GROMACS .gro file of C-alpha atoms in nm:
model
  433
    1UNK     CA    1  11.431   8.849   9.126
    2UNK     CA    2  11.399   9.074   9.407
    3UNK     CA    3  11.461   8.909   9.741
    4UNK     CA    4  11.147   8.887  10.010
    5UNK     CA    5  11.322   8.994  10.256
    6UNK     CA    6  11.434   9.331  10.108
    7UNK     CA    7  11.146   9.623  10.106
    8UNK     CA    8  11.123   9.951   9.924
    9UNK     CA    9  10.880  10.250  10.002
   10UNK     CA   10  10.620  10.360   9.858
   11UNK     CA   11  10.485  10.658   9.900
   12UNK     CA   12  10.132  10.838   9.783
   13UNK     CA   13  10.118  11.190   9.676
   14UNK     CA   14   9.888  11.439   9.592
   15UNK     CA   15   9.829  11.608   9.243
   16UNK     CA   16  10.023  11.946   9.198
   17UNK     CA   17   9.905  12.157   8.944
   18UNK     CA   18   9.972  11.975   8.612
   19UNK     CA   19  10.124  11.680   8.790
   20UNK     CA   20   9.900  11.441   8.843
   21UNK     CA   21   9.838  11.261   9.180
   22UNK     CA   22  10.020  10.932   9.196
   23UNK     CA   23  10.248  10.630   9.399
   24UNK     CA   24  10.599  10.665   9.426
   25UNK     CA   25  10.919  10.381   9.450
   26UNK     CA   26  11.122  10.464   9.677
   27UNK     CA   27  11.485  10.224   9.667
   28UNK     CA   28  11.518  10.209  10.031
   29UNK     CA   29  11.909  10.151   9.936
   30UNK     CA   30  12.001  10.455   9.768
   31UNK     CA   31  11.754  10.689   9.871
   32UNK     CA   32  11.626  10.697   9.488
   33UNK     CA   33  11.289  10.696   9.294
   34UNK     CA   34  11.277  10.402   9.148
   35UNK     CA   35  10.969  10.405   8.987
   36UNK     CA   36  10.630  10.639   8.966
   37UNK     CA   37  10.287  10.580   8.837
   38UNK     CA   38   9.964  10.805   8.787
   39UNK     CA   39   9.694  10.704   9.117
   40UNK     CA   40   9.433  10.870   9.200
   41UNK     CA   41   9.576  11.074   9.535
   42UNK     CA   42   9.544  10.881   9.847
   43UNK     CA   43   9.495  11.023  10.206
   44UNK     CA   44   9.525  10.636  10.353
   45UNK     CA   45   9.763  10.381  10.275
   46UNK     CA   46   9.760  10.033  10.403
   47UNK     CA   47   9.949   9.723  10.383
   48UNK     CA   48   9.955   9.380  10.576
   49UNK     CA   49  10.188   9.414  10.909
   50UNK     CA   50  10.586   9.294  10.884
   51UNK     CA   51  10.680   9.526  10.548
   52UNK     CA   52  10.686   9.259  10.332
   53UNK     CA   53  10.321   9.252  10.190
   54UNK     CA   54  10.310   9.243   9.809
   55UNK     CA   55   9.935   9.411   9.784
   56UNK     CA   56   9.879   9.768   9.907
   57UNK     CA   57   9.514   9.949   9.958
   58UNK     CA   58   9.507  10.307   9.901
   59UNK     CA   59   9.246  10.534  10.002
   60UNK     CA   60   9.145  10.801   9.714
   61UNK     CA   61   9.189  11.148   9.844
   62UNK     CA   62   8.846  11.322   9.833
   63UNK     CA   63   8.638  11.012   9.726
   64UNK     CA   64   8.523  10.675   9.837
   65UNK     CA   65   8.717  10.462   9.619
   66UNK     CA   66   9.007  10.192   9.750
   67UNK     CA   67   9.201  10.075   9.497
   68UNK     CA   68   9.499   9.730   9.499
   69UNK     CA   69   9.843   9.836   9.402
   70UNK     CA   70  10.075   9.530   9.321
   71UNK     CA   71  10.410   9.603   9.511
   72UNK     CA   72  10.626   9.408   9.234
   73UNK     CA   73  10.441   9.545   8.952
   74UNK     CA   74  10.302   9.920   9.038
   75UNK     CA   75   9.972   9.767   8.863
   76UNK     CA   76   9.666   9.917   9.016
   77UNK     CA   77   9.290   9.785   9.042
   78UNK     CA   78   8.932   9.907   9.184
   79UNK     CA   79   8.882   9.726   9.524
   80UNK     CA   80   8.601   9.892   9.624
   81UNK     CA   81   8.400  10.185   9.482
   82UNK     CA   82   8.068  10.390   9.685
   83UNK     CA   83   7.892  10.694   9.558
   84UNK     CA   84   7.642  10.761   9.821
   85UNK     CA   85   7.806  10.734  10.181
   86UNK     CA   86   8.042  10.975  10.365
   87UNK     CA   87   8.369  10.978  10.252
   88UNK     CA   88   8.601  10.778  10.440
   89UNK     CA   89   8.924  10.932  10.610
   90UNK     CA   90   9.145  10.710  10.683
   91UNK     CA   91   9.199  10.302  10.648
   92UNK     CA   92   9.362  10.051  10.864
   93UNK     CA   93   9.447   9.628  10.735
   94UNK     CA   94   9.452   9.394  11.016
   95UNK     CA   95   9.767   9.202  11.095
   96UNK     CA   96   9.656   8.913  10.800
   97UNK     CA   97   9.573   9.149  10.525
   98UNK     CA   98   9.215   8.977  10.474
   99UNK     CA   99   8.997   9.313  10.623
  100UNK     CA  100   9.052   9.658  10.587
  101UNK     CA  101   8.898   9.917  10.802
  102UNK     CA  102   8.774  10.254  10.741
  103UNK     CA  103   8.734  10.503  10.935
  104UNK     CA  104   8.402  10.733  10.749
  105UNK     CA  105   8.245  10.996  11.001
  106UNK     CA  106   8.070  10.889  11.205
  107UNK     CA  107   8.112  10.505  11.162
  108UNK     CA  108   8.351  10.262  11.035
  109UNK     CA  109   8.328  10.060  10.694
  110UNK     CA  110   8.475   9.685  10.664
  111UNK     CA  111   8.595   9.605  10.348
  112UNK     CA  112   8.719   9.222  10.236
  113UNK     CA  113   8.979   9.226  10.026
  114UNK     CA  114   8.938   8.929   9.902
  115UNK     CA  115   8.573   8.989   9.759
  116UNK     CA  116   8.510   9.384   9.825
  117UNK     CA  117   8.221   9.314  10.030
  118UNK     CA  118   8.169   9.583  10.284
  119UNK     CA  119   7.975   9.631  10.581
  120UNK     CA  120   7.876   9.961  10.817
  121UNK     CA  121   7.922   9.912  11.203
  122UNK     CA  122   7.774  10.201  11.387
  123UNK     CA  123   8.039  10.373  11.654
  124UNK     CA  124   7.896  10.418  11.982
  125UNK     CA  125   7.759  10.770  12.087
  126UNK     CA  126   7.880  10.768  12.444
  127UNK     CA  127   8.062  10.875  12.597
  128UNK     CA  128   8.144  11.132  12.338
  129UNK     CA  129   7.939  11.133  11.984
  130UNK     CA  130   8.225  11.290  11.739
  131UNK     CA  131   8.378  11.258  11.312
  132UNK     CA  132   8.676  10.989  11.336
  133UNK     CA  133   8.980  11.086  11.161
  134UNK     CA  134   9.227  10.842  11.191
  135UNK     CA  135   9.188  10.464  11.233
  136UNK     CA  136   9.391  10.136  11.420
  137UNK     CA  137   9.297   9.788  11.480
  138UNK     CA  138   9.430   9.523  11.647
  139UNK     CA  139   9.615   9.204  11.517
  140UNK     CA  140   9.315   9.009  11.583
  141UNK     CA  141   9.087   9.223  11.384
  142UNK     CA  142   8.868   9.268  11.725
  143UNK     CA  143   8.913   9.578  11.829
  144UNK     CA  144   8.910   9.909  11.679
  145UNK     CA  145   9.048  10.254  11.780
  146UNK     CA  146   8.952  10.561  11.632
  147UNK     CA  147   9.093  10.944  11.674
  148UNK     CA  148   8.899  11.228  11.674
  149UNK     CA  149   8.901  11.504  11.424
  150UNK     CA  150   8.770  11.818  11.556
  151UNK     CA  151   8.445  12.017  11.367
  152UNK     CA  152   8.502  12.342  11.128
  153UNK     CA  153   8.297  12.549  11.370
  154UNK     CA  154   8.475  12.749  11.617
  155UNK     CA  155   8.355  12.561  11.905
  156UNK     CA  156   8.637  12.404  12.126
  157UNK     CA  157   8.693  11.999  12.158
  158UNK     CA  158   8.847  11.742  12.340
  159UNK     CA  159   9.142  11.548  12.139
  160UNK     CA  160   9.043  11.178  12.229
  161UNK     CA  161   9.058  10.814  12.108
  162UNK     CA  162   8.736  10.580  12.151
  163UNK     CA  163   8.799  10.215  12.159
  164UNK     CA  164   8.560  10.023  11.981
  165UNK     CA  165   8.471   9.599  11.961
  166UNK     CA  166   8.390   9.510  11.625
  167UNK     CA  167   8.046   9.353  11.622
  168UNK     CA  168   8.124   8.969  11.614
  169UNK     CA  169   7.952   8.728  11.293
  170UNK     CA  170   7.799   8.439  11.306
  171UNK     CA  171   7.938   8.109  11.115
  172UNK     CA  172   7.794   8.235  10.786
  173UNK     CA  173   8.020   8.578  10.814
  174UNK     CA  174   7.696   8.784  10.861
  175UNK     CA  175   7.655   9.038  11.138
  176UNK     CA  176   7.477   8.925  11.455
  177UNK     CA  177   7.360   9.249  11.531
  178UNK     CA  178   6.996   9.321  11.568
  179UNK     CA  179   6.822   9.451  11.232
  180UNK     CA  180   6.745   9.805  11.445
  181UNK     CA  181   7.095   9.810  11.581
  182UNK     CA  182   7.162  10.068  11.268
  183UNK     CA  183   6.905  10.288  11.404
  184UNK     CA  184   6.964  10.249  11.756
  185UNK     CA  185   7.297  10.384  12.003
  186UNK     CA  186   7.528  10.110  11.999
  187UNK     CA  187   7.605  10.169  12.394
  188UNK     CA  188   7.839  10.380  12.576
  189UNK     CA  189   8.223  10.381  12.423
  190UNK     CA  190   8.553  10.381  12.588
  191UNK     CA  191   8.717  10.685  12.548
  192UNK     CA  192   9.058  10.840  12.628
  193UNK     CA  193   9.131  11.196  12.637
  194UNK     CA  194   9.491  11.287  12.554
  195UNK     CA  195   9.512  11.617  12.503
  196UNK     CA  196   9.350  11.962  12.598
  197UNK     CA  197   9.037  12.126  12.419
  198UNK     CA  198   9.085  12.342  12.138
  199UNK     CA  199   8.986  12.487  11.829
  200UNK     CA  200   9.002  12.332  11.488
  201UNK     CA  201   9.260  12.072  11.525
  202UNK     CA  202   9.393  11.818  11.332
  203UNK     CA  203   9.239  11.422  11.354
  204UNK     CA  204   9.411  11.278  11.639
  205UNK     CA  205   9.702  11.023  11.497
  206UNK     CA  206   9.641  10.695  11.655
  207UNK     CA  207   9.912  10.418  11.599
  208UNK     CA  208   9.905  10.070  11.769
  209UNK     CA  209  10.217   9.839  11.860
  210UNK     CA  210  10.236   9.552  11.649
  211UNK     CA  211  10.093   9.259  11.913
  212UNK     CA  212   9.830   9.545  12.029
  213UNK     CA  213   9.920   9.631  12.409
  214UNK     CA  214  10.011   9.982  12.349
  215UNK     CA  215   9.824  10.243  12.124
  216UNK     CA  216  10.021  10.563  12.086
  217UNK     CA  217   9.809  10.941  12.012
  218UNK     CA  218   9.933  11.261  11.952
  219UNK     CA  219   9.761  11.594  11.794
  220UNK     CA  220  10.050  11.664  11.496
  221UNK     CA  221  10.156  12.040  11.581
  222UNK     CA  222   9.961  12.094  11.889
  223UNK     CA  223  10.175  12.169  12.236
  224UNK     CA  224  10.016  11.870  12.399
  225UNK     CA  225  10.289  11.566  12.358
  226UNK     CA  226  10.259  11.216  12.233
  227UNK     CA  227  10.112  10.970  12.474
  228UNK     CA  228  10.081  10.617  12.537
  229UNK     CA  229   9.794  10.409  12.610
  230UNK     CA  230   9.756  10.038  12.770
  231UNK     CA  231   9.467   9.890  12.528
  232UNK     CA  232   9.408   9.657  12.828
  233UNK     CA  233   9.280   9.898  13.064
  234UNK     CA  234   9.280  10.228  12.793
  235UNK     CA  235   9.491  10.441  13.079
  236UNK     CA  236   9.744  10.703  12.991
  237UNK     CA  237  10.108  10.521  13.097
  238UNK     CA  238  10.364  10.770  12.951
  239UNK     CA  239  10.391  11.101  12.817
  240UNK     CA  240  10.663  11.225  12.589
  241UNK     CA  241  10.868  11.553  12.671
  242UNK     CA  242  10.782  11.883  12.417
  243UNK     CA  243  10.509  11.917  12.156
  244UNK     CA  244  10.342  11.612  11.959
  245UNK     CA  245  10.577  11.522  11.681
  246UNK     CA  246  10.470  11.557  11.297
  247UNK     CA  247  10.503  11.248  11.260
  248UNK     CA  248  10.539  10.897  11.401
  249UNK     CA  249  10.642  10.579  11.334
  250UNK     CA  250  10.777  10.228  11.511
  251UNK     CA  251  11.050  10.003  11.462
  252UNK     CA  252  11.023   9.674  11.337
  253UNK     CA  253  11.071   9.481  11.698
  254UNK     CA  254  10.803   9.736  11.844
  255UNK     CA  255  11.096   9.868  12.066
  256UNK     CA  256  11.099  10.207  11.921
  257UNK     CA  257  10.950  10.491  11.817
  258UNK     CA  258  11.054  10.732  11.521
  259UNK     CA  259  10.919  11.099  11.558
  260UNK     CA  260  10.941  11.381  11.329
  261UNK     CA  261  10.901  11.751  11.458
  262UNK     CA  262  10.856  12.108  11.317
  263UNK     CA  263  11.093  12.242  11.508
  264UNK     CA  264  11.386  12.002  11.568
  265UNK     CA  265  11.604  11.701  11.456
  266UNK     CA  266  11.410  11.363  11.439
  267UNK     CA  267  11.432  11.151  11.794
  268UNK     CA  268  11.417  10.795  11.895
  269UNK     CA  269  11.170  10.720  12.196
  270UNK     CA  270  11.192  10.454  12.391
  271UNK     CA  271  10.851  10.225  12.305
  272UNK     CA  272  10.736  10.204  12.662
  273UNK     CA  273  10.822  10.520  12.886
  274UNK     CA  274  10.866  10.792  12.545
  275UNK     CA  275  11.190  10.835  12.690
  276UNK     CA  276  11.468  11.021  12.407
  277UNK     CA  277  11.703  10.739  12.352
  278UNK     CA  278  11.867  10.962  12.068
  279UNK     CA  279  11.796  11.137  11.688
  280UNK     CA  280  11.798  11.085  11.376
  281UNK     CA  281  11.859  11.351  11.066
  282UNK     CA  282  11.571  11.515  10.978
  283UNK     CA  283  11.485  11.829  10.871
  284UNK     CA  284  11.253  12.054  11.085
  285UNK     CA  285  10.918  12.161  10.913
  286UNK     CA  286  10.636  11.986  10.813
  287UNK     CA  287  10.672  11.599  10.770
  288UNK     CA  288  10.300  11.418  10.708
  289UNK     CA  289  10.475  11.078  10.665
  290UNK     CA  290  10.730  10.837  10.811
  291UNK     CA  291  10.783  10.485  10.801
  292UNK     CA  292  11.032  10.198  10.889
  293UNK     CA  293  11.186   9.917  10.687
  294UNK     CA  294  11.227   9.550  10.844
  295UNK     CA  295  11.601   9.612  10.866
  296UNK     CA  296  11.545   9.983  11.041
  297UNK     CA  297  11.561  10.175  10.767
  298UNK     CA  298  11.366  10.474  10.797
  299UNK     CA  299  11.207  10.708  10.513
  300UNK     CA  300  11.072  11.049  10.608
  301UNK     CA  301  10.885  11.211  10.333
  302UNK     CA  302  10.832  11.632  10.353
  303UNK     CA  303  10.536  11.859  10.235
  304UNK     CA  304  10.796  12.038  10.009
  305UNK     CA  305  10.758  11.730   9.777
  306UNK     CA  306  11.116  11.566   9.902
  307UNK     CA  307  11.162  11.217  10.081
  308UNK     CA  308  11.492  11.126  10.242
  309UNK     CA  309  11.620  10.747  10.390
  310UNK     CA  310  11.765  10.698  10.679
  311UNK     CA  311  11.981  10.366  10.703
  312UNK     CA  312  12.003  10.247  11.053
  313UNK     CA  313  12.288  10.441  11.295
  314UNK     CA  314  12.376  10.652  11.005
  315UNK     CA  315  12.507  10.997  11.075
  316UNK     CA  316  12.326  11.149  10.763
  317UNK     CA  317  11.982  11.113  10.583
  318UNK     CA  318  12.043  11.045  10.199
  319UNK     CA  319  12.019  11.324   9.936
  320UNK     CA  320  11.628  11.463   9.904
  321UNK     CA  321  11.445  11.274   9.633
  322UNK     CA  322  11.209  11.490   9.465
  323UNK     CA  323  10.823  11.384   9.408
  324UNK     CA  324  10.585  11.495   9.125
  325UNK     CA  325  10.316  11.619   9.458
  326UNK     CA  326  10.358  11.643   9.806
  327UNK     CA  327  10.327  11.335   9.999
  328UNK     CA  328  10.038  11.186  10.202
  329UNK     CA  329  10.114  10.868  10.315
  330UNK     CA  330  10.414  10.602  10.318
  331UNK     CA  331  10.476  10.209  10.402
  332UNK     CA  332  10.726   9.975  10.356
  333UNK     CA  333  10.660   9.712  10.142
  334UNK     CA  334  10.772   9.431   9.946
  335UNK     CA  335  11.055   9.553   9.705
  336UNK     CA  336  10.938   9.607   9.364
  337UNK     CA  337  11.034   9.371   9.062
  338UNK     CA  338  11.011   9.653   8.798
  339UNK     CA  339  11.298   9.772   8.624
  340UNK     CA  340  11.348  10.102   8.719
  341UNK     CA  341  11.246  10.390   8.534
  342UNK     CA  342  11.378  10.747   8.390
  343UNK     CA  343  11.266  11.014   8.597
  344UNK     CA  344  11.192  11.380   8.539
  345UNK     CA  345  11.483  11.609   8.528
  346UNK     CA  346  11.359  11.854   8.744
  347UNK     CA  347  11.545  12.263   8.652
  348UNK     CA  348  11.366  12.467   8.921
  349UNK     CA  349  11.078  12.538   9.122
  350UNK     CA  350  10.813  12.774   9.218
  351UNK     CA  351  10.910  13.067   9.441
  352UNK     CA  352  10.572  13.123   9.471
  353UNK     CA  353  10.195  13.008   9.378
  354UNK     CA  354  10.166  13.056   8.970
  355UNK     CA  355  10.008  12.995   8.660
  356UNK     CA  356  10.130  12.770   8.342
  357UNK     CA  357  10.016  12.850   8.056
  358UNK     CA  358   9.875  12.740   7.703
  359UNK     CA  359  10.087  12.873   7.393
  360UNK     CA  360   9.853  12.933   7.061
  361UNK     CA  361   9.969  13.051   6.793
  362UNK     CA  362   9.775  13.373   6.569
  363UNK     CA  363   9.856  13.480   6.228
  364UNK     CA  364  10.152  13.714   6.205
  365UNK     CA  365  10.345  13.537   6.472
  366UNK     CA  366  10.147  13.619   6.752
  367UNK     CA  367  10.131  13.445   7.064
  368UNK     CA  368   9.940  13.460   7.378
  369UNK     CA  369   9.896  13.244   7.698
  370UNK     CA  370   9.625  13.122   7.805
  371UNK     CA  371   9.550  13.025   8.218
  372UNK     CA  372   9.480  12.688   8.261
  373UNK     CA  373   9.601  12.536   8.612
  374UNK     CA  374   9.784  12.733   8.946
  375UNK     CA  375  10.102  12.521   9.053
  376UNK     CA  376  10.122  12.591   9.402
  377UNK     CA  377  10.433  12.729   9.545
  378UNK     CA  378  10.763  12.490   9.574
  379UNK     CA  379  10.656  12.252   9.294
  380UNK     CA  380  10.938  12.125   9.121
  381UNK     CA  381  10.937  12.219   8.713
  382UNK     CA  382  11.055  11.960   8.491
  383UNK     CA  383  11.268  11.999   8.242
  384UNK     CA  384  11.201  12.201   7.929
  385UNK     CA  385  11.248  12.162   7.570
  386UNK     CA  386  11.195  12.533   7.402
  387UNK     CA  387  11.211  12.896   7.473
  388UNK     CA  388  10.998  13.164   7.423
  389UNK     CA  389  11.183  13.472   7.457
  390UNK     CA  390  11.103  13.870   7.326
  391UNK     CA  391  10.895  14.148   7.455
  392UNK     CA  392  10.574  14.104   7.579
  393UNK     CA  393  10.230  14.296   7.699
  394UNK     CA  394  10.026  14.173   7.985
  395UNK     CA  395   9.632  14.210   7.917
  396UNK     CA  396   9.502  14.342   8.216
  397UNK     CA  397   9.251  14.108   8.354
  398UNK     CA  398   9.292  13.783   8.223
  399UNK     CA  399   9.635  13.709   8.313
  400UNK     CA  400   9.745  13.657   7.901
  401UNK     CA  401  10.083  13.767   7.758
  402UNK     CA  402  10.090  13.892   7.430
  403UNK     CA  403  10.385  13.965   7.165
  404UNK     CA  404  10.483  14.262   7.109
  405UNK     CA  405  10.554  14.328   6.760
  406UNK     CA  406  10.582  14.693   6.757
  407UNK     CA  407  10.788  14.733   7.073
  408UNK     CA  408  10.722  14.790   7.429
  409UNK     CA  409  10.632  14.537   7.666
  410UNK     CA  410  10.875  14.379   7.877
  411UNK     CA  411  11.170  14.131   7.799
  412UNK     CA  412  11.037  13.768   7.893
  413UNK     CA  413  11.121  13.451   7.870
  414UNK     CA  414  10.873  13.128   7.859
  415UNK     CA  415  10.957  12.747   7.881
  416UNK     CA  416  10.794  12.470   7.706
  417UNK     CA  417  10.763  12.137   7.946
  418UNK     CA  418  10.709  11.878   7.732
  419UNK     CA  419  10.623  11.672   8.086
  420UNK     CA  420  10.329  11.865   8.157
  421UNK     CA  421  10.183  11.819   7.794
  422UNK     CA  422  10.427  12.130   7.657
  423UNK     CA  423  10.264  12.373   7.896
  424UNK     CA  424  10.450  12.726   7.909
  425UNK     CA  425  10.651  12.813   8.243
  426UNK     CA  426  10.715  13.177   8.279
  427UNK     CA  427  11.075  13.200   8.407
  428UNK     CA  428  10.990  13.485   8.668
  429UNK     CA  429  10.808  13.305   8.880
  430UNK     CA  430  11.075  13.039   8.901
  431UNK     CA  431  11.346  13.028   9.115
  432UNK     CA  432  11.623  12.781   8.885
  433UNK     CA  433  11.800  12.485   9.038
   0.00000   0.00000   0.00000
């Protein structure tokens, strides 16, 4: 039996061409998958405060679903389903686990996780009416605290948080809001600007310290820095030095903070001032998740479909584990129970955005390949089974290869993947590990 007090990561990725979306096992001890399984991609990924939750709630990328994922056992269940409202963006538990959060345009959804009973609470229009991104609430399930996400038009913004009460219930656990409140403005908001207008940014990140004083912002990639907030009187107290990070994360005692960046090593901030109180290995580029274990363990998981560990004062981050689809979200959790599980063998990957294709096979040998999916560029190919290797004639138009029996062509070779349901790999647009 796995210990409580030992946590793995898990980590949600997006489907990649033929790879399907799914949740990842991360061994927080070796830096290893330890186990994978097919889930629908998830933008949001939540889990009851401490890292030892057993129960996770991801968010379905593109679609209004939340689905259960047992910790120990991978297995995965429909929480909550909705075909008609806006789809939400992001999802936040409170510090119990028993309410989940979701941040959907222009409002915010409860969900129960107990029942999947949900419930709409307006967000007020003033003093800014705007689409919430990103999503935090506080331990006591009171208070809310959303991040803006700026509109496709070309029309500049201002990056800001709004702090929100949730709407207090009566004994019965129904809403003691009037029946018009729906229809009418909810009152002015409390808002907190923490960055300068601009164009098309990202959702502001919001993330709040674990007993709810301080709620830290930042605009990933934008030159404005990370910032801390007092949730008591919603004031700026602290600015960090250079650009917002990538990504952001805090230590287990709340004393911390772990920030990735585009352009540098990881770095340690001091919790309160955003001080540098040193680095971690990481590598510069895009990183859209981090997270820390109980024991300071940290896991930094990169758009080129690799996740490292971190164990705490180590000099280096562990060897890149490779995932099926680039990541989206990560937590530490409750160490899974499952024995672990062979993973792809993974030969090369794409130097650039191409096509596999079907094999069929025509009278006289012939063969031709058929588009079916793009793979976009750095996915990781599995390992293949057969080759397919003579000269061949491209039809012009329709992307096919055909054999050439009679000579000409050019000299190709194609791989069978029997992981992506035998789908042929055309060796020139892969760059071999």
């Amino acid at each position: 039996m796995t210990q409580s007090d030992v946590s793995h990561f898990y980590i949600t990725y997006r489907q990649t061409g033929p790879e399907p979306g799914g949740i990842a096992v991360l061994d927080a001890g070796t830096g290893q998958i330890r186990a994978a399984r097919a889930l629908m991609p998830s933008r949001g990924l939540a889990a009851r405060s401490g890292g030892t939750a057993t129960k996770l709630y991801a968010l379905s990328e593109g679609g209004r679903n939340i689905s259960t994922v047992d910790t120990r056992t991978l297995e995965t269940d429909t929480l909550y389903a909705e075909q008609e409202d806006l789809w939400p963006m992001d999802v936040a538990a409170n510090a119990d686990g028993s309410r989940l959060f979701l941040a959907q345009g222009p409002g915010v959804m409860e969900v129960d996780t107990a029942s999947g009973k949900e419930e709409e609470y307006p967000v007020p229009q003033k003093p800014v009416f705007a689409i919430w991104g990103t999503i935090a609430v506080s331990p006591d399930g009171k208070r809310l605290y959303l991040g803006r996400q700026a509109e496709s038009s070309n029309r500049e913004a201002t990056p800001c948080v709004l702090a929100m009460d949730v709407p207090e219930k009566a004994q019965d656990g129904s809403n003691t809001q009037d029946d018009s409140a729906e229809e009418a403005d909810p009152g002015p908001g409390q808002a907190v600007d923490i960055a300068a207008p601009a164009e098309k940014f990202r959702a502001v990140q919001v993330l709040l310290s674990a007993d709810g004083a301080t709620l830290y912002a930042f605009v990933p990639h934008q030159p404005d820095p990370l910032v801390a907030i007092d949730t008591a009187t919603l004031t700026v107290t602290a600015r960090a030095q250079g650009p917002a990070p990538t990504a952001l994360a805090l230590s287990p005692d709340g004393d911390l903070l772990y920030a990735v960046h585009a352009e540098r090593a990881g770095s340690i901030l001091n919790a309160t001032d955003l001080t540098e109180t040193g680095t971690f290995p990481s590598t510069p580029g895009r990183a859209p998740a981090i997270a820390v274990a109980p024991d300071g363990t940290v896991c930094v998981a990169y758009s080129d479909h690799t996740c490292t560990v971190i164990a705490p004062d180590a000099a280096e981050a562990s060897a890149p584990a490779r995932l099926a689809g680039a990541p989206l979200a990560v937590v530490a959790a409750a160490a899974s129970e499952a024995e672990p599980e062979a993973q792809p063998e993974y030969v090369g990957r794409y130097r650039r955005d191409a096509m596999p294709r079907r094999y069929n096979e025509y009278s006289g040998g012939h063969g031709m390949w058929s588009t079916e999916v793009t793979c976009e560029q750095g996915t990781f190919v599995p390992a293949y089974d057969k080759v397919y290797e003579g000269r061949y004639t491209l039809t012009d138009g329709v992307g096919v290869w055909r054999r050439s029996e009679l000579g000409g062509g050019e000299s190709k070779k194609f791989y069978r993947v029997p992981a992506w349901e035998n789908l042929i790999v055309d060796g020139d647009d892969v760059t071999w590990l």
